[in-house]
mmCIF file of C-alpha atoms in Angstrom:
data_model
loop_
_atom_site.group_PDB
_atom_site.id
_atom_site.type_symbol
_atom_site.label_atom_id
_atom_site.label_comp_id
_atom_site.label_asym_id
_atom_site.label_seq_id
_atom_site.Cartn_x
_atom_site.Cartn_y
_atom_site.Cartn_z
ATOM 1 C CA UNK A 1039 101.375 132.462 40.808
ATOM 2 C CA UNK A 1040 103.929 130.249 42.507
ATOM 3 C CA UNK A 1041 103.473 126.524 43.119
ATOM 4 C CA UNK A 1042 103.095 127.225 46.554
ATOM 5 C CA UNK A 1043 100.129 129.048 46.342
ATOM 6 C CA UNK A 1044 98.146 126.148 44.755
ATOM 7 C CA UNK A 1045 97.032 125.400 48.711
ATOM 8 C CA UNK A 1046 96.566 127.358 50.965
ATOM 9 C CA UNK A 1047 98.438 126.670 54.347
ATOM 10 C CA UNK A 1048 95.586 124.860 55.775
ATOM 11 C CA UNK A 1049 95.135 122.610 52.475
ATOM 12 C CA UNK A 1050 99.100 121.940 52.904
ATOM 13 C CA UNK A 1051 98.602 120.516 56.342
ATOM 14 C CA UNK A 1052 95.447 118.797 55.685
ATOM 15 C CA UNK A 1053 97.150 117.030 52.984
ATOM 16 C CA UNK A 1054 100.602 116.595 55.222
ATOM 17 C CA UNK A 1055 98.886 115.184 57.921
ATOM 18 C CA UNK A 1056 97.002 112.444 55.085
ATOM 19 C CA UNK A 1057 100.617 111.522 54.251
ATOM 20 C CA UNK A 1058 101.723 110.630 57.643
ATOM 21 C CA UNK A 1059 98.634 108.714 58.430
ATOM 22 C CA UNK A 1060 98.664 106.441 54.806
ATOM 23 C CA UNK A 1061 102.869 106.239 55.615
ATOM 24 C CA UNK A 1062 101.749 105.425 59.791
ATOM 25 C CA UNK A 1063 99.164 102.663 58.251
ATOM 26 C CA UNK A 1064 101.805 100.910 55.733
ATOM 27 C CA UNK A 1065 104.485 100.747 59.007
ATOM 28 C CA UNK A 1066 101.942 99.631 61.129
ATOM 29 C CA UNK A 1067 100.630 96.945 58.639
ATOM 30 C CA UNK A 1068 104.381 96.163 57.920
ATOM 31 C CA UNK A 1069 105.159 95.484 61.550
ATOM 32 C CA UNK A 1070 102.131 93.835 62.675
ATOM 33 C CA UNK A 1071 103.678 90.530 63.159
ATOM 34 C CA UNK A 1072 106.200 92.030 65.689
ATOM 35 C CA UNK A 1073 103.952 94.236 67.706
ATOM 36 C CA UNK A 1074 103.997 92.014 70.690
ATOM 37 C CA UNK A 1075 107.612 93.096 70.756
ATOM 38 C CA UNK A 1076 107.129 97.280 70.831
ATOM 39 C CA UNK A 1077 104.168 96.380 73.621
ATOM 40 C CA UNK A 1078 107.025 93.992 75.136
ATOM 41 C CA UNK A 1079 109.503 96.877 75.053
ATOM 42 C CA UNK A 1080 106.908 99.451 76.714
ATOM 43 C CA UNK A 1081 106.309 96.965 79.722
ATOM 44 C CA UNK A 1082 110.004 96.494 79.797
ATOM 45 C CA UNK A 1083 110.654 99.665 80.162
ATOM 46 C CA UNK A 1084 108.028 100.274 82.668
ATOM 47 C CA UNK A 1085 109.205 97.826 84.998
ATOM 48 C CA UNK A 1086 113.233 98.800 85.091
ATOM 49 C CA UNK A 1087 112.606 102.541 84.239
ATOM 50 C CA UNK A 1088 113.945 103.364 88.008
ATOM 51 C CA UNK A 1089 116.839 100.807 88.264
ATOM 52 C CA UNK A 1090 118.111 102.268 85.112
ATOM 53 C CA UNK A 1091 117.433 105.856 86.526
ATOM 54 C CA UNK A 1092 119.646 104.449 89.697
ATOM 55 C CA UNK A 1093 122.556 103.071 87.865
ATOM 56 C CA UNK A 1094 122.941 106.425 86.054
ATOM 57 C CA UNK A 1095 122.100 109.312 88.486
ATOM 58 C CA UNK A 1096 122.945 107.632 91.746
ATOM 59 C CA UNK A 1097 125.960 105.352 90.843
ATOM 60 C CA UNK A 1098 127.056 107.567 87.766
ATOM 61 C CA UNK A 1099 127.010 104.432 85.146
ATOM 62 C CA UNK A 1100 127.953 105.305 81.874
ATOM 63 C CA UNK A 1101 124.375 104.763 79.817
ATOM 64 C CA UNK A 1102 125.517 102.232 77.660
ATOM 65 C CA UNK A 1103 126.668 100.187 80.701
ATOM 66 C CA UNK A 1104 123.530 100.744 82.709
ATOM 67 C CA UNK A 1105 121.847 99.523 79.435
ATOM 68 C CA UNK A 1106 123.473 96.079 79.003
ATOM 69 C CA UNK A 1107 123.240 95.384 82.640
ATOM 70 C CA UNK A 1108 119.459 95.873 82.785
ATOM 71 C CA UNK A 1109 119.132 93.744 79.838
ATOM 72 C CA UNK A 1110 121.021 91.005 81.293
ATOM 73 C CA UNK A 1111 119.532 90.926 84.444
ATOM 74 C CA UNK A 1112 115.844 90.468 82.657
ATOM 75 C CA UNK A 1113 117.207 87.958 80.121
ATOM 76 C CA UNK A 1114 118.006 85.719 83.648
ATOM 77 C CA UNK A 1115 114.432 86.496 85.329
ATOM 78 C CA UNK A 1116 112.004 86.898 82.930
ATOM 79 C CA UNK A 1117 113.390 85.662 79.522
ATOM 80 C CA UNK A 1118 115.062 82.488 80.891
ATOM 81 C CA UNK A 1119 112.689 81.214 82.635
ATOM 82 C CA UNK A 1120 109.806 81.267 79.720
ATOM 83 C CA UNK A 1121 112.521 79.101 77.719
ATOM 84 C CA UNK A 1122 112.846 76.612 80.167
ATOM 85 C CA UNK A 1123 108.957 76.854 80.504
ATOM 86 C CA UNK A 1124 108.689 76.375 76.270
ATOM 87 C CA UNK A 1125 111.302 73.699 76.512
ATOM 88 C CA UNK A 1126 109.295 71.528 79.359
ATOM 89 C CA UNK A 1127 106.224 72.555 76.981
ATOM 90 C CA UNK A 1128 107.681 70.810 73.706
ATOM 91 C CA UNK A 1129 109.284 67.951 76.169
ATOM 92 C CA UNK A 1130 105.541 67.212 77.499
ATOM 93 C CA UNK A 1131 104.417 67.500 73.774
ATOM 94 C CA UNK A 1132 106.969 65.175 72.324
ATOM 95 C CA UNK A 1133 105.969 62.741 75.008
ATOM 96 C CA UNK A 1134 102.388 62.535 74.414
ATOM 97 C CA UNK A 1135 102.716 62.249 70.641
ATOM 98 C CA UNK A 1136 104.636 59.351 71.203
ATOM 99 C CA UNK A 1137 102.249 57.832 73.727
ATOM 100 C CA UNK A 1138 98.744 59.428 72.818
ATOM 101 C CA UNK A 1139 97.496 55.985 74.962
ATOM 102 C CA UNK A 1140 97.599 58.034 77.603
ATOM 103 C CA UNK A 1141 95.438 60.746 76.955
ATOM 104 C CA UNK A 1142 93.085 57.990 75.996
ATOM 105 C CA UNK A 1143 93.057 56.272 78.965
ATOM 106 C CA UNK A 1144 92.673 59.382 81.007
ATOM 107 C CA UNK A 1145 89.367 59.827 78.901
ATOM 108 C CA UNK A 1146 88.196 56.947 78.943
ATOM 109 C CA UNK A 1147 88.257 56.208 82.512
ATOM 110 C CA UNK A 1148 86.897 60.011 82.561
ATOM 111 C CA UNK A 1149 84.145 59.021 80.591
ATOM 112 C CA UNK A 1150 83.268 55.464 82.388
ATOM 113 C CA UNK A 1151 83.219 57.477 85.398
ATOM 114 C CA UNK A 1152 81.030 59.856 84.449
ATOM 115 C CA UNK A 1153 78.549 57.484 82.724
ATOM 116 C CA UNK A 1154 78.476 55.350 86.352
ATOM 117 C CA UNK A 1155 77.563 58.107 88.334
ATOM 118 C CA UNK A 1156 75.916 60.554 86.736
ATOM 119 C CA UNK A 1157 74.251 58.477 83.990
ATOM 120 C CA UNK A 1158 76.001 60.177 80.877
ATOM 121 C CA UNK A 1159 78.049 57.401 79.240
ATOM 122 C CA UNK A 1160 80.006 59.029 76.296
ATOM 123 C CA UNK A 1161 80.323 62.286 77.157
ATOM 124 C CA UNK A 1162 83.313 63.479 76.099
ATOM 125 C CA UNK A 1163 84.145 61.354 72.953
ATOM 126 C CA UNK A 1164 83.936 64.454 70.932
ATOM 127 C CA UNK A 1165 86.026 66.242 73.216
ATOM 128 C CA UNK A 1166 88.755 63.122 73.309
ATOM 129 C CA UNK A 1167 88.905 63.608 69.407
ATOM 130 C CA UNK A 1168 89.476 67.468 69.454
ATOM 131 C CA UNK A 1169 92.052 66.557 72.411
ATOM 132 C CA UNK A 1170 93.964 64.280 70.221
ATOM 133 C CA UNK A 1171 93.803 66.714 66.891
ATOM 134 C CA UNK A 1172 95.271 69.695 68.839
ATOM 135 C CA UNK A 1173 97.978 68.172 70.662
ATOM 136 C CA UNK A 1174 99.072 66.855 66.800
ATOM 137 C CA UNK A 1175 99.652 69.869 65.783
ATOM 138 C CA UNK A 1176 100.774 71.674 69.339
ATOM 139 C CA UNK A 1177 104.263 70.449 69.006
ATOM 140 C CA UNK A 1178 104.558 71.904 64.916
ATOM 141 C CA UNK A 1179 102.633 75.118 66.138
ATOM 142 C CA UNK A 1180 105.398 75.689 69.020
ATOM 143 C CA UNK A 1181 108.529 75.094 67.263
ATOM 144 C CA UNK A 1182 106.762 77.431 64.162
ATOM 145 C CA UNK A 1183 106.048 80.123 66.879
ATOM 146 C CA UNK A 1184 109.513 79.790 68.052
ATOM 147 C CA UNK A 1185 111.472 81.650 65.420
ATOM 148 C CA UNK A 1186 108.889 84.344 65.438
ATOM 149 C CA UNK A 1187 109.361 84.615 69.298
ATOM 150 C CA UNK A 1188 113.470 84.635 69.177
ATOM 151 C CA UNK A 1189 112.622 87.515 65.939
ATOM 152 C CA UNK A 1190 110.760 89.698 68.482
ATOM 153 C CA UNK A 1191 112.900 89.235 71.800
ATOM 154 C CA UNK A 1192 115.530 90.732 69.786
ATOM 155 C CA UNK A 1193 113.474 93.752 68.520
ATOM 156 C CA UNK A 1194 112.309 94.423 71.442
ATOM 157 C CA UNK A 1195 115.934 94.403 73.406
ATOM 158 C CA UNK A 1196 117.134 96.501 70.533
ATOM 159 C CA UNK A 1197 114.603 98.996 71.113
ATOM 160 C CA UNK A 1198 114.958 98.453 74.886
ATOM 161 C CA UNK A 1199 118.924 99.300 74.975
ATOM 162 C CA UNK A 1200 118.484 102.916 72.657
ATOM 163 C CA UNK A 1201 115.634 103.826 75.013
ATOM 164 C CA UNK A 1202 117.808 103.562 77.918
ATOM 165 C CA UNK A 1203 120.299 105.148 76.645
ATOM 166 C CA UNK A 1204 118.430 108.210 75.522
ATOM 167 C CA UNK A 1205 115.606 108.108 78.464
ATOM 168 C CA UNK A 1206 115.370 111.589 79.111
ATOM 169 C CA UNK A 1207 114.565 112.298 75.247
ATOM 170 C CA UNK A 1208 112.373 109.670 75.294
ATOM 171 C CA UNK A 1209 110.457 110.454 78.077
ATOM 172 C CA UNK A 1210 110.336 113.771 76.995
ATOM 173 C CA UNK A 1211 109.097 113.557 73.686
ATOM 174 C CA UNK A 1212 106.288 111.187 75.274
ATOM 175 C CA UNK A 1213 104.782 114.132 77.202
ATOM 176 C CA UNK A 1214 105.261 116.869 74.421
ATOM 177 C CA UNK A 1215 103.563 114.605 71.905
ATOM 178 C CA UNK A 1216 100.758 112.598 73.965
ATOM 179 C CA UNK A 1217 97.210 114.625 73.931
ATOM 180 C CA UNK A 1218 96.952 115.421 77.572
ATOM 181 C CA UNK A 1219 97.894 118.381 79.518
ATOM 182 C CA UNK A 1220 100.619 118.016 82.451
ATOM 183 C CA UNK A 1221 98.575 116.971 85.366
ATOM 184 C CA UNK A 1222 96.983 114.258 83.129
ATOM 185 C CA UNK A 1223 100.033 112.953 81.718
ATOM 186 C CA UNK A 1224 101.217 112.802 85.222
ATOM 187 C CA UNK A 1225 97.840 110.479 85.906
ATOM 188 C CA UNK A 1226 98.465 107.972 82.779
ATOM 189 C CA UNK A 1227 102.489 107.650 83.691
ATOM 190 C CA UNK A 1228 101.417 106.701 87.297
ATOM 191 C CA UNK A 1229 98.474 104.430 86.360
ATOM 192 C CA UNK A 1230 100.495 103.140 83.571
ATOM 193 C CA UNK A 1231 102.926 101.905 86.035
ATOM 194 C CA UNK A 1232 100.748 100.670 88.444
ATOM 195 C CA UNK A 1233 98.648 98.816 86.965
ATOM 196 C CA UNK A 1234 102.461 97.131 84.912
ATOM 197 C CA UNK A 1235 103.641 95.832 88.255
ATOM 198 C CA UNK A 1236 100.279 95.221 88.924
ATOM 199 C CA UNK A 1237 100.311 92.245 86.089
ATOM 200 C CA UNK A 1238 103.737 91.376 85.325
ATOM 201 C CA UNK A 1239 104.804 91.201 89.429
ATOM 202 C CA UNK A 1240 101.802 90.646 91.127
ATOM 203 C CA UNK A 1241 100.388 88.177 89.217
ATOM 204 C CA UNK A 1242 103.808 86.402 89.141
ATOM 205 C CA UNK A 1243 103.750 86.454 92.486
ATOM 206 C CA UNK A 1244 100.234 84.744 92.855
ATOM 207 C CA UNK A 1245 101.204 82.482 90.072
ATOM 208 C CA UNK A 1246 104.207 81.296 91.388
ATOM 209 C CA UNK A 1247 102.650 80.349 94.536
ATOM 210 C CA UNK A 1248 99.409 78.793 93.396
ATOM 211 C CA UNK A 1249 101.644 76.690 91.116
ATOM 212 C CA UNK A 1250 103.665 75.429 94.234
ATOM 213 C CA UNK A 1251 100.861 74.537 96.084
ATOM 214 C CA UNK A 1252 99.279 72.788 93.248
ATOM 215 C CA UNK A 1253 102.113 70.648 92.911
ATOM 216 C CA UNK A 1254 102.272 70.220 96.780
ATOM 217 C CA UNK A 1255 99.075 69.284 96.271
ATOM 218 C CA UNK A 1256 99.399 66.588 93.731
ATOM 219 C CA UNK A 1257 102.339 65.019 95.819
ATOM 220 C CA UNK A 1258 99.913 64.991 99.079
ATOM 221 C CA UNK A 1259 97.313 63.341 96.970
ATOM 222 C CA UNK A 1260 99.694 61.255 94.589
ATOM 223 C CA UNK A 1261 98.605 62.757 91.433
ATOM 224 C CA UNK A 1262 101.437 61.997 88.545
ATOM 225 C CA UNK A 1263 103.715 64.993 87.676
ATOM 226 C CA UNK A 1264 103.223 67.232 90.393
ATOM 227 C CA UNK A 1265 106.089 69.806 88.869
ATOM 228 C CA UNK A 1266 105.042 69.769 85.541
ATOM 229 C CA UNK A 1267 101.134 70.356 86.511
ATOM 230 C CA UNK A 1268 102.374 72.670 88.684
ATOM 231 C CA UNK A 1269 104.246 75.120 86.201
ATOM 232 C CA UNK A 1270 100.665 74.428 83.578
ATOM 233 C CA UNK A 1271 98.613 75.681 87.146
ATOM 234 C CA UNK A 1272 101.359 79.043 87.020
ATOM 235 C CA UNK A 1273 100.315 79.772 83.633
ATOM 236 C CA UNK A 1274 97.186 79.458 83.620
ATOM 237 C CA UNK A 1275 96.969 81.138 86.788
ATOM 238 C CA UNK A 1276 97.099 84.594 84.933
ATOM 239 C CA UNK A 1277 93.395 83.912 84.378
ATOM 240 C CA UNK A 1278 91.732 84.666 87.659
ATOM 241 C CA UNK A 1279 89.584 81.790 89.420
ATOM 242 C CA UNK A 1280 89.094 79.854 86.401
ATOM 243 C CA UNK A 1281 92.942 78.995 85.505
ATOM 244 C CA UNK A 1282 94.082 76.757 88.206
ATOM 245 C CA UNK A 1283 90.273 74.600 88.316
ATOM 246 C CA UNK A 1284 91.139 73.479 84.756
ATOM 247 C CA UNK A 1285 94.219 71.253 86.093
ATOM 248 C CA UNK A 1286 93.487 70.322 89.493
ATOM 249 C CA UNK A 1287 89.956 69.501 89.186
ATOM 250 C CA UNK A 1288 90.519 66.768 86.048
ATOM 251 C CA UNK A 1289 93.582 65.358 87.962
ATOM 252 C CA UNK A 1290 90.598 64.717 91.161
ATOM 253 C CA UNK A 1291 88.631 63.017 88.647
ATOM 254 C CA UNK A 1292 91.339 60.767 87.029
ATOM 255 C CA UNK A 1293 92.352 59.333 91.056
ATOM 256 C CA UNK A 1294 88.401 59.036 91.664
ATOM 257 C CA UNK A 1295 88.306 56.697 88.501
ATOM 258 C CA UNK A 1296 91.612 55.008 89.797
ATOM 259 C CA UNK A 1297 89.824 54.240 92.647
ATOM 260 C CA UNK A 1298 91.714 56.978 95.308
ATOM 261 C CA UNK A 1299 88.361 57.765 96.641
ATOM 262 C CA UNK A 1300 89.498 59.985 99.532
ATOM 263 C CA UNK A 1301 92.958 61.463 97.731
ATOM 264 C CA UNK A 1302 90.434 62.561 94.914
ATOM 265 C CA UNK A 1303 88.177 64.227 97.140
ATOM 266 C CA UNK A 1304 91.290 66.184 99.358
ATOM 267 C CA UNK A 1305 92.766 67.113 96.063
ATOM 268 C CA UNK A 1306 89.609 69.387 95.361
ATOM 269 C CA UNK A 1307 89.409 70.095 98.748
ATOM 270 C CA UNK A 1308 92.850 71.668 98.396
ATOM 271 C CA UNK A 1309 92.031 73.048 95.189
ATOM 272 C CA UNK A 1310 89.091 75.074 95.973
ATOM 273 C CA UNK A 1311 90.212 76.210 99.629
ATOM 274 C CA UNK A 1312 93.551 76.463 98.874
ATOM 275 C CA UNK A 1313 94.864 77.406 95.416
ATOM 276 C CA UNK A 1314 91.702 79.179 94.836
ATOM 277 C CA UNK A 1315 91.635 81.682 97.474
ATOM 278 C CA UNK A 1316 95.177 82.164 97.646
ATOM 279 C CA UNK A 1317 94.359 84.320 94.136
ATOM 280 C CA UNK A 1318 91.622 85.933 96.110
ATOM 281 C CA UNK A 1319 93.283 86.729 98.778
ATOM 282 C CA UNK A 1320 96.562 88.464 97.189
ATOM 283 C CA UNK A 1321 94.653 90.301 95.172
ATOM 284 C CA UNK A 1322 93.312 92.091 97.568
ATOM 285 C CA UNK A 1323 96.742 92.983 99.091
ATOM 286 C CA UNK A 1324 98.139 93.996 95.697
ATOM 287 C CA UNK A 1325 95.104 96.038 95.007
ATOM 288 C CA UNK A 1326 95.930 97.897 98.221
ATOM 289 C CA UNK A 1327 99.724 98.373 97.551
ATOM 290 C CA UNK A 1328 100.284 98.975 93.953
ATOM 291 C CA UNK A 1329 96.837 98.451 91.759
ATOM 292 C CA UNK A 1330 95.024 96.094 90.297
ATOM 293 C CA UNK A 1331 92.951 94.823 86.779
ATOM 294 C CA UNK A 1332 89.388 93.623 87.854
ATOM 295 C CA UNK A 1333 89.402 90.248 86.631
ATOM 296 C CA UNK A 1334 86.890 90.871 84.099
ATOM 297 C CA UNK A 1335 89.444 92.739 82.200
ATOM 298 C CA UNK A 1336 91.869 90.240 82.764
ATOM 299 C CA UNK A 1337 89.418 87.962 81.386
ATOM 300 C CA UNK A 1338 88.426 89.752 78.309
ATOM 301 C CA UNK A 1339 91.964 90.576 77.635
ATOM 302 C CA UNK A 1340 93.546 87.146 77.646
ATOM 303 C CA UNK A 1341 91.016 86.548 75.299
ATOM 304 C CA UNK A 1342 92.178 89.102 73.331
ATOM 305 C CA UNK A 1343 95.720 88.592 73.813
ATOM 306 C CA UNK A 1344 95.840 84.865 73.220
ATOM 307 C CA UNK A 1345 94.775 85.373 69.098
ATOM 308 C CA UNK A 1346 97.305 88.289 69.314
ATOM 309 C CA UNK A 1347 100.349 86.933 71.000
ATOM 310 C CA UNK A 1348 100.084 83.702 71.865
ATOM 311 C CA UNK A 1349 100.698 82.475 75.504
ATOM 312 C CA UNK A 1350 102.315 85.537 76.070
ATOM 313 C CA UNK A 1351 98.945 87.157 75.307
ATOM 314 C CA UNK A 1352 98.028 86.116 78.935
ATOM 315 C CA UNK A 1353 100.297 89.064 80.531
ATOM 316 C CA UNK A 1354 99.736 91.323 77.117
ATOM 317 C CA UNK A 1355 96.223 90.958 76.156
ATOM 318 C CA UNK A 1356 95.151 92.383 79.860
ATOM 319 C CA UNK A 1357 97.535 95.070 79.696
ATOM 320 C CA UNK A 1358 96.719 96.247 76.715
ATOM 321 C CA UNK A 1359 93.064 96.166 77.342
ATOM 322 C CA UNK A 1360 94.058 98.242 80.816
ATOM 323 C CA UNK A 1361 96.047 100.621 78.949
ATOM 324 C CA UNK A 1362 93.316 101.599 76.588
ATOM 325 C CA UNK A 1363 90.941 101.943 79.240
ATOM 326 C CA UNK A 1364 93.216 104.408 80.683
ATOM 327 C CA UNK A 1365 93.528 106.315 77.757
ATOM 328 C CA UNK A 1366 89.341 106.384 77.773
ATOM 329 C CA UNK A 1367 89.093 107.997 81.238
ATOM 330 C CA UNK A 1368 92.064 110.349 80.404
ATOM 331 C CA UNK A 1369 90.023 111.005 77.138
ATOM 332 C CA UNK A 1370 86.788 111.745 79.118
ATOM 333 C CA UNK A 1371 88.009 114.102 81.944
ATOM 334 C CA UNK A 1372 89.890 116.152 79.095
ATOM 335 C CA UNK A 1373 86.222 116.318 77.437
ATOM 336 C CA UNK A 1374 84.625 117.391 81.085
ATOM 337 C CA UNK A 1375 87.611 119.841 81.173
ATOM 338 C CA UNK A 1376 87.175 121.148 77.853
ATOM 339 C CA UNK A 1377 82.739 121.661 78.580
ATOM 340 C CA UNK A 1378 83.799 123.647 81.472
ATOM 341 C CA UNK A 1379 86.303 126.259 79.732
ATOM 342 C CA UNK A 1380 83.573 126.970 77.221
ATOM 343 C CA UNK A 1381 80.966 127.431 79.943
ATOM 344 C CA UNK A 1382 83.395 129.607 81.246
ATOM 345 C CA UNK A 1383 84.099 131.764 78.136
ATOM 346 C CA UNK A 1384 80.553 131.761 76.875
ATOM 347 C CA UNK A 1385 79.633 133.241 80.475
ATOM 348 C CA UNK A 1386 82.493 136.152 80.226
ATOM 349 C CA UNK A 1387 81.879 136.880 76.838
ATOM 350 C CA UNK A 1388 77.477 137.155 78.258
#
């Protein structure tokens, strides 16, 4: 008897396919800390997938070239502006560990407010302490996060380039490899897309504009940094309806202390019938033109992604809730597909 009849063929695959999942568990466990940066290079991809397709079958760019010009052009609109974002981040941080009298004040004239009107004096002294202990340690928490972040731009742009490069390949060992037949693979690409531009433009889109009319806002009213609160109002905006109330609403409360009875009052006015439906609004026009994530998934995931990624986790965590959602419904129509091809056969072979 030869060695290779210890197992039978069956036995030799079971046992292959063991390997590859205790080798697929050690890589994944290896590269857990960079992960945000293959789910970074699958959005990427995503969203230039067609310019790159231009560049190489309409204007007849060498791959390599069509590559490097892609990756240049998202370095200067998506990658750019998050560092000048971090930077104003760490500037703001910097400042108020210098002068943490500020946040104090702000509090406290919170607080005497609060315990003149509605009766609750000391309300948010617990909250002013867990204020003060986080923003200690935001500014050694962002430059720590920043190596990490520089470590998984360049994965994923490494990754990015090759997959140009060798689309076609790629693409096509995607559908010979993923579990779903044509016509669903077909579905996930599309909805995969969709519901991409869906998040990463669309929601940049509302962002962007609920941040400028925040700011607007806060010059109207004569709130302090108007641009600055503005950009925080952008971020957060990529949680729906709850994001921008969480600036403008304690900036109302600060000018009501201050005295600024009727600027207080127009700057939630403006909040709440401006900024607020503008995110409503949109929505419903993106849903009609490309897709959308119902906002309980985008709520879910950025609670999700936050743990996972950080403040990028507010585009990621989402997406990648969306995405394996996707994958369910594929997962359930192949099931529905697979009860009605044995109804079938047990019905020819009665």
């Amino acid at each position: 008897m030869s060695n290779n009849d210890v197992f039978s063929q069956k036995e030799r695959n079971i046992i292959i396919l063991l390997i590859i999942v205790v080798l697929g568990g050690i890589i994944l466990y290896a590269t857990s800390g960079i992960f945000g940066a293959f789910l970074g290079t699958m959005v990427m991809y995503t969203l230039f997938r067609n310019l790159n397709i231009f560049f190489i079958e309409k204007w007849n760019w060498p791959k390599p070239l069509s590559s490097v010009v892609i990756i240049i052009i998202s370095i200067f609109i998506i990658v750019l502006p998050f560092v000048g974002i971090g930077k104003m981040l760490v500037d703001k941080a910097i400042e108020l560990q210098a002068n943490p009298q500020w946040i104090k004040r702000i509090m406290d004239a919170i607080d005497t407010f609060v315990g003149d009107k509605l009766g609750q004096p000391d309300l948010i002294e617990k909250q002013l302490e867990a204020s003060s202990t986080y923003l200690a340690g935001l500014l050694t928490s962002t430059l720590s996060g920043a190596a990490n972040a520089f470590l998984e731009i360049t994965v994923m742009y490494f990754l990015l380039y090759f997959l140009f490069v060798n689309y076609k390949g790629f693409e096509g060992s995607l559908v010979h490899y993923l579990p779903f037949d044509d016509e669903n693979a077909t579905v996930f690409a599309e909805e995969l897309k969709n519901i991409t531009y869906s998040n990463i433009i669309g929601q940049t889109i509302i962002a962007i504009i609920q941040g400028g009319c925040l700011a607007i806002g806060f010059m109207i009213f004569g709130a302090k940094d108007p641009l600055f609160w503005g950009v925080i109002c952008a971020i957060l905006s990529f949680i729906p309806l709850l994001g921008p109330p969480l600036i403008f609403v304690p900036a109302a409360l600060v000018l009501l202390t201050e005295g600024a009875t009727w600027q207080g009052v127009g700057l939630l006015i403006w909040g709440f019938g401006l900024v607020i439906n503008i995110d409503n609004v949109l929505r419903l026009v993106i849903a009609k033109k490309v897709g959308d994530i119902h906002p309980i998934i985008t709520v879910v995931g950025v609670i999700i992604g936050l743990p996972l990624f950080g403040l990028i986790g507010l585009v990621y965590g989402p997406l990648l809730l969306a995405y394996f959602l996707i994958a369910v419904r594929i997962y359930k129509a192949n099931k529905r597909l697979a009860l009605k091809k044995d109804r079938l056969q047990d019905q020819l072979d009665e």
